[in-house]
PDB file of C-alpha atoms in Angstrom:
ATOM      1  CA  UNK D   9      -0.063   0.059  -0.141  1.00  0.00           C
ATOM      2  CA  UNK D  10       2.949   2.359   0.759  1.00  0.00           C
ATOM      3  CA  UNK D  11       4.441   1.597  -2.551  1.00  0.00           C
ATOM      4  CA  UNK D  12       1.128   2.737  -4.433  1.00  0.00           C
ATOM      5  CA  UNK D  13       1.156   5.982  -2.254  1.00  0.00           C
ATOM      6  CA  UNK D  14       4.881   6.679  -3.174  1.00  0.00           C
ATOM      7  CA  UNK D  15       4.435   5.881  -6.732  1.00  0.00           C
ATOM      8  CA  UNK D  16       1.449   8.270  -6.975  1.00  0.00           C
ATOM      9  CA  UNK D  17       3.542  10.913  -5.134  1.00  0.00           C
ATOM     10  CA  UNK D  18       6.352  10.490  -7.565  1.00  0.00           C
ATOM     11  CA  UNK D  19       3.991  10.533 -10.630  1.00  0.00           C
ATOM     12  CA  UNK D  20       2.718  13.771  -9.265  1.00  0.00           C
ATOM     13  CA  UNK D  21       6.060  15.162  -8.704  1.00  0.00           C
ATOM     14  CA  UNK D  22       7.168  14.200 -12.084  1.00  0.00           C
ATOM     15  CA  UNK D  23       4.178  15.643 -13.779  1.00  0.00           C
ATOM     16  CA  UNK D  24       4.598  18.874 -11.858  1.00  0.00           C
ATOM     17  CA  UNK D  25       8.306  19.109 -12.915  1.00  0.00           C
ATOM     18  CA  UNK D  26       7.328  18.516 -16.503  1.00  0.00           C
ATOM     19  CA  UNK D  27       4.704  21.346 -16.312  1.00  0.00           C
ATOM     20  CA  UNK D  28       7.237  23.709 -14.774  1.00  0.00           C
ATOM     21  CA  UNK D  29       9.716  23.162 -17.525  1.00  0.00           C
ATOM     22  CA  UNK D  30       6.966  23.593 -20.036  1.00  0.00           C
ATOM     23  CA  UNK D  31       6.007  26.785 -18.401  1.00  0.00           C
ATOM     24  CA  UNK D  32       9.574  28.193 -18.724  1.00  0.00           C
ATOM     25  CA  UNK D  33       9.259  27.520 -22.617  1.00  0.00           C
ATOM     26  CA  UNK D  34       5.803  29.101 -22.662  1.00  0.00           C
ATOM     27  CA  UNK D  35       6.970  32.203 -20.650  1.00  0.00           C
ATOM     28  CA  UNK D  36      10.207  33.046 -22.387  1.00  0.00           C
ATOM     29  CA  UNK D  37       8.630  34.249 -25.704  1.00  0.00           C
ATOM     30  CA  UNK D  38       6.269  36.335 -23.682  1.00  0.00           C
ATOM     31  CA  UNK D  39       8.793  37.913 -21.484  1.00  0.00           C
ATOM     32  CA  UNK D  40      10.923  38.743 -24.705  1.00  0.00           C
ATOM     33  CA  UNK D  41       8.020  40.357 -26.270  1.00  0.00           C
ATOM     34  CA  UNK D  42       7.326  42.464 -23.023  1.00  0.00           C
ATOM     35  CA  UNK D  43      11.020  43.444 -22.932  1.00  0.00           C
ATOM     36  CA  UNK D  44      11.224  44.391 -26.547  1.00  0.00           C
ATOM     37  CA  UNK D  45       7.937  46.577 -26.162  1.00  0.00           C
ATOM     38  CA  UNK D  46       9.626  48.281 -23.085  1.00  0.00           C
ATOM     39  CA  UNK D  47      12.907  48.917 -24.979  1.00  0.00           C
ATOM     40  CA  UNK D  48      10.827  50.548 -27.900  1.00  0.00           C
ATOM     41  CA  UNK D  49       9.012  52.748 -25.323  1.00  0.00           C
ATOM     42  CA  UNK D  50      12.509  53.764 -23.967  1.00  0.00           C
ATOM     43  CA  UNK D  51      13.550  54.623 -27.638  1.00  0.00           C
ATOM     44  CA  UNK D  52      10.552  56.828 -27.878  1.00  0.00           C
ATOM     45  CA  UNK D  53      11.154  58.563 -24.698  1.00  0.00           C
ATOM     46  CA  UNK D  54      14.862  59.246 -25.696  1.00  0.00           C
ATOM     47  CA  UNK D  55      14.032  60.430 -29.002  1.00  0.00           C
ATOM     48  CA  UNK D  56      11.033  62.301 -28.619  1.00  0.00           C
ATOM     49  CA  UNK D  57      10.506  63.015 -24.818  1.00  0.00           C
ATOM     50  CA  UNK D  58      14.025  63.824 -24.017  1.00  0.00           C
ATOM     51  CA  UNK D  59      13.289  62.391 -20.724  1.00  0.00           C
ATOM     52  CA  UNK D  60      15.654  61.751 -17.833  1.00  0.00           C
ATOM     53  CA  UNK D  61      16.782  57.984 -17.501  1.00  0.00           C
ATOM     54  CA  UNK D  62      15.426  57.728 -14.090  1.00  0.00           C
ATOM     55  CA  UNK D  63      12.072  58.836 -15.087  1.00  0.00           C
ATOM     56  CA  UNK D  64      12.165  56.499 -18.244  1.00  0.00           C
ATOM     57  CA  UNK D  65      13.024  53.482 -15.892  1.00  0.00           C
ATOM     58  CA  UNK D  66      10.241  54.424 -13.531  1.00  0.00           C
ATOM     59  CA  UNK D  67       7.685  54.515 -16.359  1.00  0.00           C
ATOM     60  CA  UNK D  68       8.909  51.288 -17.701  1.00  0.00           C
ATOM     61  CA  UNK D  69       8.580  49.670 -14.205  1.00  0.00           C
ATOM     62  CA  UNK D  70       4.917  51.026 -14.067  1.00  0.00           C
ATOM     63  CA  UNK D  71       4.202  49.869 -17.525  1.00  0.00           C
ATOM     64  CA  UNK D  72       5.526  46.189 -17.091  1.00  0.00           C
ATOM     65  CA  UNK D  73       4.745  43.530 -14.720  1.00  0.00           C
ATOM     66  CA  UNK D  74       6.623  40.596 -12.935  1.00  0.00           C
ATOM     67  CA  UNK D  75      10.281  40.339 -12.922  1.00  0.00           C
ATOM     68  CA  UNK D  76      10.799  43.000 -15.742  1.00  0.00           C
ATOM     69  CA  UNK D  77       8.983  45.694 -13.504  1.00  0.00           C
ATOM     70  CA  UNK D  78      11.397  44.745 -10.764  1.00  0.00           C
ATOM     71  CA  UNK D  79      14.410  45.099 -13.169  1.00  0.00           C
ATOM     72  CA  UNK D  80      13.298  48.544 -14.330  1.00  0.00           C
ATOM     73  CA  UNK D  81      12.399  49.669 -10.895  1.00  0.00           C
ATOM     74  CA  UNK D  82      15.908  48.426  -9.499  1.00  0.00           C
ATOM     75  CA  UNK D  83      17.798  50.375 -12.279  1.00  0.00           C
ATOM     76  CA  UNK D  84      15.409  53.480 -11.493  1.00  0.00           C
ATOM     77  CA  UNK D  85      16.321  53.410  -7.732  1.00  0.00           C
ATOM     78  CA  UNK D  86      20.171  52.991  -8.748  1.00  0.00           C
ATOM     79  CA  UNK D  87      19.949  56.107 -10.682  1.00  0.00           C
ATOM     80  CA  UNK D  88      18.020  57.858  -8.017  1.00  0.00           C
ATOM     81  CA  UNK D  89      20.514  56.844  -5.477  1.00  0.00           C
ATOM     82  CA  UNK D  90      23.107  58.970  -7.122  1.00  0.00           C
ATOM     83  CA  UNK D  91      25.288  56.143  -8.518  1.00  0.00           C
ATOM     84  CA  UNK D  92      28.172  57.430 -10.512  1.00  0.00           C
ATOM     85  CA  UNK D  93      28.344  54.555 -12.729  1.00  0.00           C
ATOM     86  CA  UNK D  94      25.179  52.869 -13.921  1.00  0.00           C
ATOM     87  CA  UNK D  95      26.674  50.068 -15.640  1.00  0.00           C
ATOM     88  CA  UNK D  96      27.402  47.828 -12.451  1.00  0.00           C
ATOM     89  CA  UNK D  97      23.929  48.466 -11.157  1.00  0.00           C
ATOM     90  CA  UNK D  98      22.458  47.820 -14.564  1.00  0.00           C
ATOM     91  CA  UNK D  99      24.068  44.452 -14.760  1.00  0.00           C
ATOM     92  CA  UNK D 100      23.515  43.378 -11.441  1.00  0.00           C
ATOM     93  CA  UNK D 101      19.626  44.015 -11.936  1.00  0.00           C
ATOM     94  CA  UNK D 102      19.808  42.086 -15.134  1.00  0.00           C
ATOM     95  CA  UNK D 103      21.369  39.245 -13.423  1.00  0.00           C
ATOM     96  CA  UNK D 104      18.938  39.308 -10.475  1.00  0.00           C
ATOM     97  CA  UNK D 105      15.681  39.605 -12.261  1.00  0.00           C
ATOM     98  CA  UNK D 106      16.171  38.043 -15.777  1.00  0.00           C
ATOM     99  CA  UNK D 107      16.444  34.346 -14.582  1.00  0.00           C
ATOM    100  CA  UNK D 108      13.091  34.845 -12.723  1.00  0.00           C
ATOM    101  CA  UNK D 109      11.632  35.864 -16.127  1.00  0.00           C
ATOM    102  CA  UNK D 110      12.986  32.651 -17.777  1.00  0.00           C
ATOM    103  CA  UNK D 111      15.382  34.722 -19.608  1.00  0.00           C
ATOM    104  CA  UNK D 112      18.966  33.279 -20.305  1.00  0.00           C
ATOM    105  CA  UNK D 113      22.175  34.382 -20.906  1.00  0.00           C
ATOM    106  CA  UNK D 114      21.823  35.509 -24.445  1.00  0.00           C
ATOM    107  CA  UNK D 115      19.133  37.933 -23.342  1.00  0.00           C
ATOM    108  CA  UNK D 116      21.238  39.083 -20.414  1.00  0.00           C
ATOM    109  CA  UNK D 117      24.141  39.784 -22.724  1.00  0.00           C
ATOM    110  CA  UNK D 118      21.772  41.732 -25.214  1.00  0.00           C
ATOM    111  CA  UNK D 119      20.417  43.946 -22.700  1.00  0.00           C
ATOM    112  CA  UNK D 120      23.694  44.201 -20.697  1.00  0.00           C
ATOM    113  CA  UNK D 121      25.352  45.797 -23.740  1.00  0.00           C
ATOM    114  CA  UNK D 122      23.004  48.806 -23.143  1.00  0.00           C
ATOM    115  CA  UNK D 123      24.675  49.324 -19.670  1.00  0.00           C
ATOM    116  CA  UNK D 124      27.861  50.920 -21.255  1.00  0.00           C
ATOM    117  CA  UNK D 125      25.897  53.577 -23.346  1.00  0.00           C
ATOM    118  CA  UNK D 126      22.773  54.591 -21.463  1.00  0.00           C
ATOM    119  CA  UNK D 127      23.421  57.953 -19.798  1.00  0.00           C
ATOM    120  CA  UNK D 128      26.865  58.117 -21.125  1.00  0.00           C
ATOM    121  CA  UNK D 129      26.523  58.784 -24.723  1.00  0.00           C
ATOM    122  CA  UNK D 130      24.498  61.183 -26.896  1.00  0.00           C
ATOM    123  CA  UNK D 131      21.026  60.289 -27.844  1.00  0.00           C
ATOM    124  CA  UNK D 132      21.810  59.045 -31.396  1.00  0.00           C
ATOM    125  CA  UNK D 133      24.485  56.479 -29.894  1.00  0.00           C
ATOM    126  CA  UNK D 134      21.968  55.320 -27.379  1.00  0.00           C
ATOM    127  CA  UNK D 135      19.286  54.880 -30.117  1.00  0.00           C
ATOM    128  CA  UNK D 136      21.640  52.934 -32.259  1.00  0.00           C
ATOM    129  CA  UNK D 137      22.496  50.659 -29.204  1.00  0.00           C
ATOM    130  CA  UNK D 138      18.804  50.361 -28.495  1.00  0.00           C
ATOM    131  CA  UNK D 139      18.069  49.287 -32.013  1.00  0.00           C
ATOM    132  CA  UNK D 140      20.835  46.667 -32.149  1.00  0.00           C
ATOM    133  CA  UNK D 141      19.561  45.220 -28.794  1.00  0.00           C
ATOM    134  CA  UNK D 142      16.128  45.179 -30.298  1.00  0.00           C
ATOM    135  CA  UNK D 143      17.142  43.300 -33.299  1.00  0.00           C
ATOM    136  CA  UNK D 144      19.031  40.747 -31.226  1.00  0.00           C
ATOM    137  CA  UNK D 145      16.013  40.248 -28.848  1.00  0.00           C
ATOM    138  CA  UNK D 146      13.752  39.848 -31.887  1.00  0.00           C
ATOM    139  CA  UNK D 147      15.771  37.048 -33.143  1.00  0.00           C
ATOM    140  CA  UNK D 148      15.878  35.474 -29.654  1.00  0.00           C
ATOM    141  CA  UNK D 149      12.223  35.759 -29.546  1.00  0.00           C
ATOM    142  CA  UNK D 150      11.725  33.886 -32.828  1.00  0.00           C
ATOM    143  CA  UNK D 151      13.976  31.200 -31.670  1.00  0.00           C
ATOM    144  CA  UNK D 152      12.189  31.051 -28.176  1.00  0.00           C
ATOM    145  CA  UNK D 153       8.914  30.648 -30.123  1.00  0.00           C
ATOM    146  CA  UNK D 154      10.299  27.676 -32.013  1.00  0.00           C
ATOM    147  CA  UNK D 155      11.640  26.038 -28.904  1.00  0.00           C
ATOM    148  CA  UNK D 156       8.286  26.520 -27.227  1.00  0.00           C
ATOM    149  CA  UNK D 157       6.461  24.601 -30.002  1.00  0.00           C
ATOM    150  CA  UNK D 158       9.075  22.005 -30.075  1.00  0.00           C
ATOM    151  CA  UNK D 159       9.912  21.450 -26.473  1.00  0.00           C
ATOM    152  CA  UNK D 160       6.888  22.593 -24.493  1.00  0.00           C
ATOM    153  CA  UNK D 161       4.748  19.663 -25.167  1.00  0.00           C
ATOM    154  CA  UNK D 162       7.678  17.303 -24.979  1.00  0.00           C
ATOM    155  CA  UNK D 163       8.435  18.575 -21.474  1.00  0.00           C
ATOM    156  CA  UNK D 164       4.944  18.069 -20.403  1.00  0.00           C
ATOM    157  CA  UNK D 165       4.594  14.660 -22.056  1.00  0.00           C
ATOM    158  CA  UNK D 166       7.846  13.379 -20.647  1.00  0.00           C
ATOM    159  CA  UNK D 167       6.961  14.524 -17.160  1.00  0.00           C
ATOM    160  CA  UNK D 168       3.646  12.527 -17.482  1.00  0.00           C
ATOM    161  CA  UNK D 169       5.204   9.507 -18.930  1.00  0.00           C
ATOM    162  CA  UNK D 170       8.064   9.446 -16.544  1.00  0.00           C
ATOM    163  CA  UNK D 171       5.630   9.777 -13.621  1.00  0.00           C
ATOM    164  CA  UNK D 172       3.743   6.970 -14.954  1.00  0.00           C
ATOM    165  CA  UNK D 173       6.696   4.861 -15.313  1.00  0.00           C
ATOM    166  CA  UNK D 174       7.796   5.365 -11.629  1.00  0.00           C
ATOM    167  CA  UNK D 175       4.008   4.653 -10.755  1.00  0.00           C
ATOM    168  CA  UNK D 176       4.054   1.336 -12.646  1.00  0.00           C
ATOM    169  CA  UNK D 177       7.511   0.516 -11.066  1.00  0.00           C
ATOM    170  CA  UNK D 178       6.184   0.943  -7.553  1.00  0.00           C
ATOM    171  CA  UNK D 179       3.023  -0.946  -8.103  1.00  0.00           C
TER     172      UNK D 179
END
């Protein structure tokens, strides 16, 4: 009897693990889309609004949700705190919030490159780097959508089937 309960618990755990992995595949393209939209808004603020960086990041934090909102809010706080060099605070915020948004090293690298130019160079240079980051994120989003279609179902099915295997093994 205990083996049956253990098998059921392992099946549930395996199913939950498969669903969690599939959720990561599902959320990554959505987070990339939200990040791209936020960077487009940043570009608009720099070009047309001539808005201060702190205010831009506050607006982006208010306009996004989840880990990305935390990222933008943390960068805004670093600027408000009077940091002399935005780059380390920006990178630290990327490293802290991007994994929770299911964004990997490639996404982190694309956005971290902005740390060197935001607030340090003229508007044209900032816009050029923003557009480079946007094009990189667009390619990463397309790849993430392909991975979601390919591996999302696979992760769910594998979790279910592996759990079923464990259940049969313990019965």
